[in-house]
Coordinates of C-alpha atoms and ligand atoms in Angstrom, one line a residue:
X1 CA 66.0 60.0 -6.4
X2 CA 64.8 57.4 -9.0
X3 CA 65.3 53.7 -8.4
X4 CA 66.5 51.3 -11.1
X5 CA 63.2 49.9 -12.3
X6 CA 65.0 46.5 -12.1
X7 CA 65.1 46.8 -8.1
X8 CA 61.6 48.3 -8.1
X9 CA 59.9 45.6 -10.0
X10 CA 61.4 42.9 -7.6
X11 CA 60.6 44.5 -4.2
X12 CA 58.0 41.7 -2.9
X13 CA 56.3 43.8 -0.2
X14 CA 54.4 46.4 -2.8
X15 CA 50.7 45.7 -3.2
X16 CA 49.1 46.5 -6.4
X17 CA 46.8 44.4 -8.5
X18 CA 49.7 43.1 -10.1
X19 CA 51.0 40.8 -7.6
X20 CA 47.5 40.5 -5.7
X21 CA 47.1 36.7 -5.0
X22 CA 43.5 36.9 -6.2
X23 CA 42.4 39.4 -9.2
X24 CA 39.4 39.3 -10.9
X25 CA 37.8 41.6 -13.6
X26 CA 34.4 41.7 -14.2
X27 CA 34.0 38.3 -13.0
X28 CA 30.3 37.0 -14.0
X29 CA 28.3 33.4 -13.8
X30 CA 24.9 32.8 -14.9
X31 CA 23.9 29.5 -14.4
X32 CA 22.3 27.5 -17.1
X33 CA 19.1 27.9 -15.4
X34 CA 19.5 31.6 -16.0
X35 CA 20.4 32.4 -12.2
X36 CA 22.7 35.5 -12.3
X37 CA 25.1 34.0 -9.0
X38 CA 27.8 36.3 -9.7
X39 CA 27.8 39.8 -11.2
X40 CA 30.8 41.8 -12.3
X41 CA 33.0 41.1 -9.3
X42 CA 36.3 42.9 -9.1
X43 CA 38.1 41.4 -6.3
X44 CA 41.5 42.3 -5.2
X45 CA 43.2 39.9 -2.4
X46 CA 46.4 41.1 -1.1
X47 CA 49.3 38.9 -0.7
X48 CA 49.7 38.0 2.8
X49 CA 46.2 38.8 4.0
X50 CA 43.5 36.7 5.8
X51 CA 40.9 37.7 3.5
X52 CA 37.5 37.4 4.4
X53 CA 34.7 36.8 1.9
X54 CA 31.8 37.7 3.6
X55 CA 28.0 37.4 2.3
X56 CA 24.4 35.6 3.2
X57 CA 23.7 32.0 1.9
X58 CA 23.2 32.5 -1.9
X59 CA 25.0 35.5 -2.3
X60 CA 27.6 33.6 -4.6
X61 CA 30.7 32.9 -2.7
X62 CA 30.8 29.2 -3.5
X63 CA 30.2 30.0 -7.1
X64 CA 33.2 32.7 -6.9
X65 CA 35.6 29.9 -5.4
X66 CA 34.5 27.6 -8.1
X67 CA 35.6 29.8 -10.8
X68 CA 38.6 30.8 -9.0
X69 CA 39.6 27.2 -8.7
X70 CA 38.8 26.7 -12.5
X71 CA 36.2 24.3 -11.5
X72 CA 33.7 26.0 -13.4
X73 CA 33.9 28.4 -16.3
X74 CA 32.9 32.3 -15.9
X75 CA 30.4 33.4 -18.2
X76 CA 32.2 36.7 -18.5
X77 CA 35.0 38.5 -17.2
X78 CA 38.5 36.8 -15.7
X79 CA 40.2 35.8 -12.8
X80 CA 44.0 35.4 -12.1
X81 CA 45.3 33.3 -9.1
X82 CA 48.9 33.9 -8.3
X83 CA 49.2 36.1 -11.3
X84 CA 48.1 33.2 -13.6
X85 CA 44.7 33.3 -15.5
X86 CA 42.4 30.4 -14.3
X87 CA 41.1 28.2 -15.4
X88 CA 44.0 28.4 -18.4
X89 CA 46.5 27.9 -15.9
X90 CA 45.1 25.5 -13.5
X91 CA 48.0 22.7 -13.9
X92 CA 50.6 25.4 -12.7
X93 CA 48.4 27.1 -10.2
X94 CA 46.3 24.4 -8.4
X95 CA 49.8 22.4 -7.1
X96 CA 50.3 25.9 -5.0
X97 CA 46.9 26.5 -3.7
X98 CA 45.4 24.3 -0.7
X99 CA 41.5 24.2 -1.2
X100 CA 38.6 23.2 1.2
X101 CA 35.5 23.5 -1.0
X102 CA 32.1 22.6 0.5
X103 CA 33.3 20.2 3.2
X104 CA 35.8 17.4 2.5
X105 CA 35.3 13.9 0.7
X106 CA 36.7 11.6 2.8
X107 CA 36.6 7.5 3.2
X108 CA 34.9 6.9 6.4
X109 CA 36.0 3.5 6.7
X110 CA 39.8 4.5 6.4
X111 CA 41.7 6.1 9.2
X112 CA 42.7 10.1 9.1
X113 CA 46.1 9.0 8.4
X114 CA 45.0 6.8 5.5
X115 CA 42.8 9.4 4.1
X116 CA 45.7 12.0 3.7
X117 CA 47.8 9.3 2.4
X118 CA 45.2 8.6 -0.6
X119 CA 45.3 12.6 -1.1
X120 CA 49.2 12.6 -1.1
X121 CA 49.3 9.7 -3.7
X122 CA 46.8 11.3 -6.0
X123 CA 49.2 14.4 -6.2
X124 CA 52.0 13.6 -9.2
X125 CA 54.1 16.1 -7.8
X126 CA 54.4 14.5 -4.3
X127 CA 57.5 12.2 -3.7
X128 CA 56.5 8.9 -2.4
X129 CA 59.6 8.5 -0.5
X130 CA 58.7 11.4 2.0
X131 CA 54.6 10.5 2.1
X132 CA 54.9 9.5 5.5
X133 CA 56.5 12.4 7.0
X134 CA 54.2 14.6 5.0
X135 CA 51.0 13.2 6.2
X136 CA 52.7 12.9 9.9
X137 CA 53.4 16.8 9.7
X138 CA 50.0 17.5 8.1
X139 CA 48.2 15.5 10.7
X140 CA 50.2 17.5 13.6
X141 CA 49.7 20.8 11.9
X142 CA 45.5 20.4 12.3
X143 CA 45.9 18.7 15.9
X144 CA 44.8 15.4 14.9
X145 CA 48.1 13.8 15.5
X146 CA 46.8 11.2 18.2
X147 CA 43.3 10.6 16.3
X148 CA 45.3 9.8 12.9
X149 CA 44.9 5.9 13.7
X150 CA 40.9 6.2 14.0
X151 CA 38.2 5.8 11.2
X152 CA 37.3 9.2 9.8
X153 CA 33.3 8.0 10.1
X154 CA 34.0 8.2 13.9
X155 CA 35.6 11.7 13.8
X156 CA 33.3 14.9 15.2
X157 CA 32.4 17.2 12.1
X158 CA 35.0 19.6 13.3
X159 CA 37.6 16.7 12.9
X160 CA 36.6 16.0 9.6
X161 CA 37.0 19.9 8.8
X162 CA 40.2 19.6 10.2
X163 CA 41.3 16.6 8.1
X164 CA 40.1 18.6 5.1
X165 CA 42.5 21.1 6.1
X166 CA 45.2 19.0 6.7
X167 CA 44.5 17.8 3.2
X168 CA 45.2 21.3 1.6
X169 CA 48.4 21.7 4.0
X170 CA 50.0 18.6 2.8
X171 CA 52.5 20.7 0.6
X172 CA 53.6 24.1 1.3
X173 CA 51.0 26.5 0.0
X174 CA 51.2 30.1 -1.0
X175 CA 47.3 30.6 -0.9
X176 CA 44.6 28.5 1.1
X177 CA 41.1 29.2 -0.3
X178 CA 38.5 27.9 2.5
X179 CA 34.9 27.6 1.8
X180 CA 32.8 28.3 5.0
X181 CA 35.6 26.3 7.2
X182 CA 33.7 26.7 10.1
X183 CA 30.2 25.8 8.8
X184 CA 28.3 23.5 11.0
X185 CA 30.8 23.2 13.8
X186 CA 30.3 23.9 17.4
X187 CA 32.0 27.1 19.0
X188 CA 34.8 25.1 20.4
X189 CA 35.2 23.9 16.9
X190 CA 35.0 27.3 15.3
X191 CA 37.9 28.5 17.7
X192 CA 40.1 25.6 16.4
X193 CA 39.7 26.6 13.0
X194 CA 40.2 30.2 14.0
X195 CA 43.5 29.7 15.7
X196 CA 45.0 27.5 12.7
X197 CA 43.9 30.2 10.3
X198 CA 45.7 32.6 12.6
X199 CA 48.8 30.5 12.7
X200 CA 48.9 29.6 8.7
X201 CA 48.6 33.3 8.2
X202 CA 51.3 34.4 10.4
X203 CA 53.6 31.6 8.4
X204 CA 53.2 34.1 5.4
X205 CA 50.3 32.0 3.7
X206 CA 47.6 34.2 2.4
X207 CA 44.2 33.0 3.4
X208 CA 41.1 33.5 1.7
X209 CA 37.9 32.3 3.6
X210 CA 34.3 32.8 3.1
X211 CA 31.6 33.0 5.6
X212 CA 28.4 34.0 6.4
X213 CA 29.2 35.0 9.9
X214 CA 30.2 38.6 10.5
X215 CA 31.8 38.2 13.5
X216 CA 33.8 35.5 12.6
X217 CA 35.3 37.3 9.7
X218 CA 36.0 40.5 12.1
X219 CA 38.0 38.0 14.7
X220 CA 40.0 36.5 12.3
X221 CA 40.6 38.6 9.0
X222 CA 42.8 41.5 7.8
X223 CA 40.9 42.4 5.0
X224 CA 37.4 41.5 3.6
X225 CA 34.9 41.7 0.8
X226 CA 31.0 41.9 1.5
X227 CA 28.6 40.3 -1.1
X228 CA 25.1 40.4 -1.2
X229 CA 23.2 38.8 -4.4
X230 CA 26.0 38.1 -6.6
X231 CA 27.3 41.5 -6.3
X232 CA 30.4 42.9 -4.2
X233 CA 29.3 45.9 -2.1
X234 CA 32.5 46.8 -0.8
X235 CA 36.2 45.2 -0.2
X236 CA 39.4 46.5 1.9
X237 CA 41.0 46.4 5.4
X238 CA 38.3 45.4 8.2
X239 CA 39.7 48.3 10.1
X240 CA 38.8 50.4 6.9
X241 CA 35.4 49.1 6.7
X242 CA 34.4 49.4 9.8
X243 CA 35.4 53.0 10.2
X244 CA 33.7 53.9 7.4
X245 CA 30.5 53.4 9.2
X246 CA 29.1 55.5 12.5
X247 CA 29.3 53.5 15.7
X248 CA 25.9 52.9 17.7
X249 CA 25.0 54.8 20.8
X250 CA 24.5 52.6 23.8
X251 CA 22.5 53.7 26.8
X252 CA 22.7 51.8 30.1
X253 CA 19.6 52.5 32.1
X254 CA 16.5 50.7 34.5
X255 CA 14.3 53.1 32.9
X256 CA 14.9 51.3 29.4
X257 CA 11.8 51.9 27.9
X258 CA 11.6 55.6 28.5
X259 CA 15.1 56.0 27.3
X260 CA 14.1 54.3 23.9
X261 CA 11.2 57.1 23.6
X262 CA 13.5 59.4 24.0
X263 CA 16.0 58.5 22.1
X264 CA 13.5 58.3 19.2
X265 CA 11.8 61.8 19.8
X266 CA 15.8 62.9 19.8
X267 CA 16.1 61.3 16.0
X268 CA 18.0 58.4 16.8
X269 CA 16.9 55.3 14.4
X270 CA 17.0 51.6 14.6
X271 CA 16.2 51.7 18.7
X272 CA 16.7 48.6 20.1
X273 CA 16.2 47.5 23.7
X274 CA 17.9 44.4 25.6
X275 CA 17.3 44.6 29.4
X276 CA 19.1 47.8 30.5
X277 CA 20.9 48.6 27.4
X278 CA 19.3 50.6 24.9
X279 CA 21.0 50.9 21.6
X280 CA 20.3 53.0 18.4
X281 CA 21.7 54.8 15.4
X282 CA 22.8 58.0 16.9
X283 CA 21.0 61.3 15.8
X284 CA 22.9 63.7 13.6
X285 CA 23.2 66.3 16.5
X286 CA 25.1 67.0 19.5
X287 CA 25.5 63.7 21.6
X288 CA 25.7 66.0 24.5
X289 CA 22.2 67.4 23.9
X290 CA 20.7 63.7 23.7
X291 CA 21.9 62.8 26.8
X292 CA 20.7 66.1 28.5
X293 CA 17.2 65.1 26.9
X294 CA 17.4 61.8 28.7
X295 CA 18.1 63.2 32.0
X296 CA 15.6 65.9 31.7
X297 CA 12.6 63.2 30.8
X298 CA 13.8 61.5 34.3
X299 CA 15.8 58.6 32.7
X300 CA 18.4 57.4 35.1
X301 CA 21.5 57.2 32.9
X302 CA 24.1 54.9 33.9
X303 CA 26.2 54.5 30.8
X304 CA 26.2 56.8 27.6
X305 CA 28.7 55.7 25.1
X306 CA 29.1 55.5 21.3
X307 CA 30.4 52.3 20.7
X308 CA 33.1 51.7 17.9
X309 CA 31.7 50.6 14.7
X310 CA 31.5 47.0 13.8
X311 CA 31.5 45.5 10.2
X312 CA 28.1 44.7 11.1
X313 CA 27.3 48.4 11.2
X314 CA 29.3 49.1 8.1
X315 CA 27.0 46.3 6.5
X316 CA 24.1 48.0 7.8
X317 CA 25.0 51.5 6.4
X318 CA 25.6 49.5 2.6
X319 CA 22.7 47.7 2.4
X320 CA 20.3 49.6 4.8
X321 CA 19.3 46.5 6.2
X322 CA 20.6 43.6 8.8
X323 CA 22.8 41.1 7.9
X324 CA 20.4 38.0 7.1
X325 CA 22.2 35.0 8.2
X326 CA 19.4 32.6 7.1
X327 CA 19.8 33.5 3.5
Ligands
LIG1 N1 24.9 24.6 -9.8 C1 24.1 25.5 -9.7 N2 22.9 26.0 -10.8 C2 22.1 26.9 -10.4 N3 22.2 27.8 -9.8 C3 23.2 27.5 -8.7 C4 23.9 26.6 -8.8 N4 25.1 26.6 -7.7 C5 24.4 27.8 -7.0 N5 23.2 28.4 -7.8 C6 22.6 29.7 -7.5 O1 23.5 30.5 -7.3 C7 23.4 31.6 -6.1 C8 24.5 31.7 -5.5 O2 24.8 30.5 -4.9 P1 26.4 30.1 -4.1 O3 27.5 30.6 -4.9 O4 26.3 28.9 -3.6 O5 26.2 31.2 -2.9 P2 26.6 31.0 -1.4 O6 28.1 30.1 -1.7 O7 27.1 32.6 -1.1 O8 25.8 30.4 -0.4 C9 22.3 31.3 -5.4 O9 21.0 31.5 -6.0 C10 22.1 29.4 -5.7 O10 21.0 29.0 -5.6
LIG2 MG1 28.8 28.6 -0.2

């Protein structure tokens, strides 16, 4: 039975390029020096996702984000954010987007609270009568309520990053864009940011975050896009991306070097030994035979398993090389 089209049009949960929170078509940026930083990017970020924009250093993440936020003009192609063309609709779009790009600009001599007050005062749509409450709520949100009176220069890097996030959270946002929000943080600081991102997402905010760290994207994101040298390699739900790759074979044995040799003979690629663990890309044959060959060669096999494919496996399968974090 056909639905009236007016009803269909209003349904909020349908997922298409029309109501994607971010959608780009052929988005390209060539810098004046001739560097092709972003090359024909078609990106679709579904509403309600935690979207990981993954790529090694220099792969074009920040350049893309700066185009999305209307900070620089694309050389060609187009970008829509919250359904509106950027940079043309910056004035209507940006107040609904919280952004943290390449570290927040803070005044070290001001307290965290006073820094936020300045940010809020710079927003012409922010009612001055409710400023104090907004600032207090944002500090509380990022766990800086107790440290709000401290000078920003006395903050740790993690606290500075959280203060930058608080600035992005002064207003209710439909979209948060975070460029490498955990860059330079220690493991504890990274965990705090991840927890915060999850909380924000559970409130319904779409979060778009870039990272050069695979496992970080895997831990927090529902969707991801993988960039290399300005080009999009793949995008989609994280579970689907990983499922597209075969998992790794892992053998646990006290005879690791013998096991490595036998696995190579059996056609396994990319064999790696770490202590009593030997991992490899599994060969295209019955793994029962591979196991039998190990045993026949006198390898004492304690564990033999095909591990679930990770996003890293998917990346290696796509590029034929490891994920180079050094860039
Ligand atoms: N303002 C600029 N002028 C010229 N080249 C730039 C500029 N900014 C970045 N690039 C170059 O563009 C490429 C992509 O950089 P960037 O977008 O910063 O990547 P990422 O954020 O993934 O590390 C790099 O090769 C970088 O050197
Ligand atoms: Mg960057």
